[in-house]
Amino acid sequence: MKTRMLEPGQRRDRIVDLLRERERVSVEFLAAEFAASAETVRRDLAVLARSGVIRKFHGGASLPESDGEGAFHVRLSEHPSEKRAIARCAAGLFGAGDTLFVDTGTTTVAFAEELARVGGVTVVTNSATIAQLVTRGGGRAFLVGGEYREEAAQTLGALAVEQIGRFHAAHAVLTVGAIEPAGVMDYDLGETELARAMIAQAQTVTVVADASKLGRRGLFLVCELARIARLVIDRMPEGAIAVALADAGVEVIVAAS
């Protein structure tokens, strides 16, 4: 049953209760839950975040101890050997003349470094770092515009999504925040929307992710597993996720360390 017509204090208490139940919630979900506007929900989240009760991020909120992927600069130092092995393996799947969408992520930055050694590729990306790496390696890069986020040196938003729609590429190479039987997921709404736009304009989709993403609970669905052609990862998935990947026909490529 939906929670309706609550006072602001009661509504914020209920938000905290929902976070304890679900770990993460989106603004869209809360607006529907309370029959309130998205702006009202954002104000509630801002109040709770200032008090340290929750962690607010673009498009939703989490409990402080469960803050999604964490800061980009922190993630750059996480699982470095695994990401490098994945990047090297994934870059070997492409050659001169290939066209690729590549989204922003710590694993895709490593991928771009390896891809630069291939040479002769054309990349469409929202990452200034990836564009620089590809062009330094002799490749061609198109950097889409949009709202600039300095931390990850990326562009997001409606303008970036619209510009992605002007391109067609043979491949999309994407990083994700979580891999579940239901699909690949992310924690940031803007990044999710941009990845979805790339998927819509690509013939095949390759996901690059280290094994820490397996079994995580994401917030926003990027795509169902059936839309993915290949998953490049550092160890073979097990259990329900392995079954779901096989049922969806996803080729799982384990990168040698």
Short mmCIF file of C-alpha atoms in Angstrom, two decimals:
data_model
loop_
_atom_site.label_atom_id
_atom_site.label_comp_id
_atom_site.label_asym_id
_atom_site.label_seq_id
_atom_site.Cartn_x
_atom_site.Cartn_y
_atom_site.Cartn_z
CA MET A 1 0.00 0.00 0.00
CA LYS A 2 1.28 3.48 -0.85
CA THR A 3 2.20 5.89 1.93
CA ARG A 4 0.22 9.10 1.43
CA MET A 5 -0.53 12.48 3.01
CA LEU A 6 2.25 12.39 5.60
CA GLU A 7 3.77 15.38 7.31
CA PRO A 8 7.37 16.14 6.22
CA GLY A 9 8.85 14.62 9.39
CA GLN A 10 6.76 11.47 9.05
CA ARG A 11 7.64 11.20 5.38
CA ARG A 12 11.36 11.44 6.12
CA ASP A 13 11.09 8.80 8.82
CA ARG A 14 9.38 6.55 6.28
CA ILE A 15 12.17 7.20 3.76
CA VAL A 16 14.71 5.95 6.29
CA ASP A 17 12.54 2.88 6.95
CA LEU A 18 12.38 2.14 3.23
CA LEU A 19 16.15 2.46 2.93
CA ARG A 20 16.62 -0.04 5.73
CA GLU A 21 14.38 -2.43 3.84
CA ARG A 22 15.75 -1.86 0.32
CA GLU A 23 19.27 -0.45 0.86
CA ARG A 24 18.78 2.01 -2.03
CA VAL A 25 15.79 3.89 -3.38
CA SER A 26 15.24 6.19 -6.34
CA VAL A 27 13.56 9.59 -6.36
CA GLU A 28 11.03 8.20 -8.85
CA PHE A 29 10.09 5.35 -6.49
CA LEU A 30 9.71 7.67 -3.49
CA ALA A 31 7.62 10.16 -5.44
CA ALA A 32 5.20 7.38 -6.37
CA GLU A 33 5.25 5.96 -2.84
CA PHE A 34 4.24 9.27 -1.27
CA ALA A 35 2.17 10.66 -4.16
CA ALA A 36 4.54 13.63 -4.00
CA SER A 37 6.53 15.58 -6.56
CA ALA A 38 10.11 14.69 -7.33
CA GLU A 39 11.13 18.12 -6.06
CA THR A 40 9.50 17.43 -2.67
CA VAL A 41 11.34 14.12 -2.43
CA ARG A 42 14.65 15.76 -3.31
CA ARG A 43 14.13 18.32 -0.54
CA ASP A 44 13.45 15.51 1.94
CA LEU A 45 16.59 13.69 0.84
CA ALA A 46 18.64 16.87 1.13
CA VAL A 47 17.47 17.39 4.72
CA LEU A 48 18.26 13.79 5.65
CA ALA A 49 21.64 13.92 3.91
CA ARG A 50 22.66 17.09 5.76
CA SER A 51 21.96 15.34 9.05
CA GLY A 52 24.06 12.35 7.99
CA VAL A 53 21.15 9.90 8.19
CA ILE A 54 21.36 8.95 4.50
CA ARG A 55 23.72 9.28 1.57
CA LYS A 56 22.19 11.23 -1.33
CA PHE A 57 23.37 10.69 -4.89
CA HIS A 58 22.10 11.59 -8.35
CA GLY A 59 18.67 10.04 -8.79
CA GLY A 60 18.28 8.47 -5.37
CA ALA A 61 19.69 7.73 -1.93
CA SER A 62 21.25 4.98 0.16
CA LEU A 63 22.20 4.38 3.75
CA PRO A 64 25.61 5.83 4.67
CA GLU A 65 27.26 2.42 4.87
CA SER A 66 25.94 1.45 1.42
CA ASP A 67 26.91 4.25 -0.90
CA GLY A 68 26.89 2.61 -4.29
CA GLU A 69 30.20 2.47 -6.12
CA GLY A 70 31.99 5.19 -4.18
CA ALA A 71 34.04 8.09 -5.48
CA PHE A 72 35.64 7.70 -8.91
CA HIS A 73 39.15 8.49 -7.67
CA VAL A 74 38.78 5.84 -4.96
CA ARG A 75 37.55 3.22 -7.44
CA LEU A 76 40.57 3.84 -9.66
CA SER A 77 42.72 2.17 -6.99
CA GLU A 78 40.37 -0.79 -6.42
CA HIS A 79 41.13 -4.19 -8.06
CA PRO A 80 43.84 -2.71 -10.33
CA SER A 81 45.34 -6.01 -11.51
CA GLU A 82 41.91 -7.45 -12.31
CA LYS A 83 40.88 -4.34 -14.25
CA ARG A 84 44.13 -4.33 -16.20
CA ALA A 85 43.70 -8.00 -17.16
CA ILE A 86 40.08 -7.37 -18.20
CA ALA A 87 41.11 -4.30 -20.21
CA ARG A 88 43.87 -6.14 -22.02
CA CYS A 89 41.61 -9.06 -22.85
CA ALA A 90 38.74 -6.83 -24.02
CA ALA A 91 41.00 -4.69 -26.22
CA GLY A 92 42.10 -7.84 -28.01
CA LEU A 93 38.53 -8.36 -29.21
CA PHE A 94 38.72 -5.29 -31.47
CA GLY A 95 40.88 -4.16 -34.34
CA ALA A 96 41.62 -1.30 -36.72
CA GLY A 97 38.49 0.00 -38.41
CA ASP A 98 36.13 -0.91 -35.57
CA THR A 99 33.69 1.68 -34.22
CA LEU A 100 32.85 1.65 -30.54
CA PHE A 101 30.77 3.46 -27.98
CA VAL A 102 32.66 3.51 -24.67
CA ASP A 103 31.15 4.90 -21.48
CA THR A 104 32.90 6.33 -18.43
CA GLY A 105 34.26 4.02 -15.77
CA THR A 106 37.47 2.96 -14.12
CA THR A 107 37.55 -0.30 -16.08
CA THR A 108 36.78 1.42 -19.38
CA VAL A 109 39.59 3.92 -18.75
CA ALA A 110 41.96 0.95 -18.44
CA PHE A 111 40.34 -0.51 -21.58
CA ALA A 112 40.99 2.73 -23.49
CA GLU A 113 44.66 2.60 -22.52
CA GLU A 114 44.91 -0.90 -23.97
CA LEU A 115 42.76 -0.02 -26.99
CA ALA A 116 45.15 2.82 -27.84
CA ARG A 117 47.79 0.17 -28.53
CA VAL A 118 45.50 -1.43 -31.12
CA GLY A 119 45.23 1.77 -33.15
CA GLY A 120 42.92 2.66 -36.01
CA VAL A 121 39.70 2.53 -33.98
CA THR A 122 36.93 5.11 -33.79
CA VAL A 123 35.42 5.74 -30.36
CA VAL A 124 32.34 7.71 -29.35
CA THR A 125 32.48 8.48 -25.63
CA ASN A 126 31.32 10.79 -22.86
CA SER A 127 34.72 10.56 -21.13
CA ALA A 128 37.32 13.24 -21.80
CA THR A 129 39.99 10.90 -20.44
CA ILE A 130 39.03 8.07 -22.79
CA ALA A 131 38.93 10.44 -25.78
CA GLN A 132 42.46 11.64 -24.99
CA LEU A 133 43.82 8.12 -24.58
CA VAL A 134 42.35 6.89 -27.87
CA THR A 135 43.56 9.85 -29.92
CA ARG A 136 47.05 9.69 -28.44
CA GLY A 137 47.19 6.12 -29.69
CA GLY A 138 46.35 7.21 -33.23
CA GLY A 139 42.66 6.47 -33.06
CA ARG A 140 39.73 8.78 -33.71
CA ALA A 141 37.43 9.98 -30.92
CA PHE A 142 34.13 11.83 -30.77
CA LEU A 143 33.40 13.37 -27.36
CA VAL A 144 29.71 14.07 -26.78
CA GLY A 145 28.69 17.25 -25.00
CA GLY A 146 26.46 17.72 -21.99
CA GLU A 147 26.70 18.61 -18.32
CA TYR A 148 30.32 18.16 -17.25
CA ARG A 149 31.15 16.25 -14.07
CA GLU A 150 34.69 17.00 -13.07
CA GLU A 151 35.31 14.03 -10.76
CA ALA A 152 35.13 11.46 -13.54
CA ALA A 153 35.80 13.92 -16.41
CA GLN A 154 32.55 12.92 -18.08
CA THR A 155 29.52 14.52 -19.70
CA LEU A 156 25.97 13.46 -18.88
CA GLY A 157 22.39 14.62 -19.24
CA ALA A 158 19.83 15.09 -21.97
CA LEU A 159 22.24 16.78 -24.38
CA ALA A 160 24.75 13.93 -24.13
CA VAL A 161 22.00 11.35 -24.65
CA GLU A 162 20.66 13.27 -27.66
CA GLN A 163 24.09 13.43 -29.26
CA ILE A 164 24.66 9.70 -28.79
CA GLY A 165 21.55 9.23 -30.93
CA ARG A 166 23.38 10.83 -33.89
CA PHE A 167 25.90 7.98 -34.04
CA HIS A 168 25.76 4.31 -34.98
CA ALA A 169 28.54 1.96 -33.94
CA ALA A 170 29.24 -1.73 -34.35
CA HIS A 171 30.03 -2.12 -30.65
CA ALA A 172 29.27 -0.65 -27.25
CA VAL A 173 31.77 -1.38 -24.49
CA LEU A 174 30.29 -0.57 -21.11
CA THR A 175 31.17 -0.80 -17.46
CA VAL A 176 28.45 -1.39 -14.86
CA GLY A 177 27.96 -1.15 -11.11
CA ALA A 178 26.28 -4.51 -10.56
CA ILE A 179 25.47 -7.75 -12.37
CA GLU A 180 22.29 -9.55 -11.32
CA PRO A 181 20.20 -12.32 -12.87
CA ALA A 182 17.73 -9.60 -13.89
CA GLY A 183 20.38 -7.70 -15.85
CA VAL A 184 23.26 -5.30 -15.49
CA MET A 185 22.64 -2.39 -13.15
CA ASP A 186 24.08 0.96 -12.11
CA TYR A 187 23.73 3.42 -9.23
CA ASP A 188 23.69 6.74 -11.08
CA LEU A 189 20.64 7.65 -13.16
CA GLY A 190 22.56 9.90 -15.56
CA GLU A 191 25.17 7.23 -16.27
CA THR A 192 22.42 4.65 -16.72
CA GLU A 193 20.55 6.78 -19.25
CA LEU A 194 23.71 7.39 -21.25
CA ALA A 195 24.60 3.68 -21.30
CA ARG A 196 21.06 2.86 -22.46
CA ALA A 197 21.45 5.36 -25.32
CA MET A 198 24.71 3.72 -26.40
CA ILE A 199 23.11 0.28 -26.31
CA ALA A 200 20.25 1.49 -28.51
CA GLN A 201 22.70 2.69 -31.18
CA ALA A 202 25.09 -0.30 -31.13
CA GLN A 203 24.91 -3.65 -32.89
CA THR A 204 26.62 -5.63 -30.13
CA VAL A 205 27.25 -4.94 -26.44
CA THR A 206 30.32 -5.96 -24.46
CA VAL A 207 30.35 -5.47 -20.69
CA VAL A 208 33.68 -5.19 -18.88
CA ALA A 209 33.52 -5.68 -15.11
CA ASP A 210 35.54 -7.21 -12.32
CA ALA A 211 34.01 -10.01 -10.26
CA SER A 212 33.20 -7.71 -7.32
CA LYS A 213 30.20 -6.56 -9.39
CA LEU A 214 28.64 -10.05 -9.34
CA GLY A 215 25.67 -10.33 -7.03
CA ARG A 216 25.62 -6.66 -6.10
CA ARG A 217 22.26 -4.98 -5.82
CA GLY A 218 22.06 -2.12 -8.30
CA LEU A 219 19.51 0.67 -8.40
CA PHE A 220 18.82 1.29 -12.09
CA LEU A 221 18.55 -1.34 -14.83
CA VAL A 222 20.94 -0.65 -17.70
CA CYS A 223 19.76 -3.59 -19.79
CA GLU A 224 18.67 -7.20 -19.53
CA LEU A 225 21.32 -9.88 -19.91
CA ALA A 226 19.90 -10.98 -23.27
CA ARG A 227 21.03 -7.68 -24.82
CA ILE A 228 24.67 -8.42 -23.93
CA ALA A 229 26.84 -10.34 -26.38
CA ARG A 230 29.94 -10.69 -24.19
CA LEU A 231 30.97 -10.26 -20.57
CA VAL A 232 34.71 -9.87 -19.95
CA ILE A 233 35.46 -10.59 -16.30
CA ASP A 234 38.33 -11.83 -14.12
CA ARG A 235 36.67 -15.02 -12.85
CA MET A 236 33.82 -17.24 -13.92
CA PRO A 237 30.43 -16.35 -12.39
CA GLU A 238 28.74 -18.99 -10.26
CA GLY A 239 25.27 -19.88 -9.03
CA ALA A 240 22.16 -18.08 -10.17
CA ILE A 241 24.07 -15.43 -12.09
CA ALA A 242 25.97 -18.07 -14.07
CA VAL A 243 22.69 -19.78 -14.95
CA ALA A 244 21.08 -16.49 -15.97
CA LEU A 245 24.05 -15.56 -18.19
CA ALA A 246 23.97 -18.95 -19.90
CA ASP A 247 20.21 -18.79 -20.42
CA ALA A 248 20.59 -15.33 -21.95
CA GLY A 249 23.27 -16.56 -24.36
CA VAL A 250 25.98 -14.25 -23.00
CA GLU A 251 29.52 -15.27 -23.91
CA VAL A 252 31.58 -15.09 -20.72
CA ILE A 253 35.27 -14.41 -21.33
CA VAL A 254 37.55 -14.83 -18.33
CA ALA A 255 40.61 -12.60 -18.56
CA ALA A 256 43.92 -14.26 -17.74
CA SER A 257 45.77 -12.47 -14.94
#
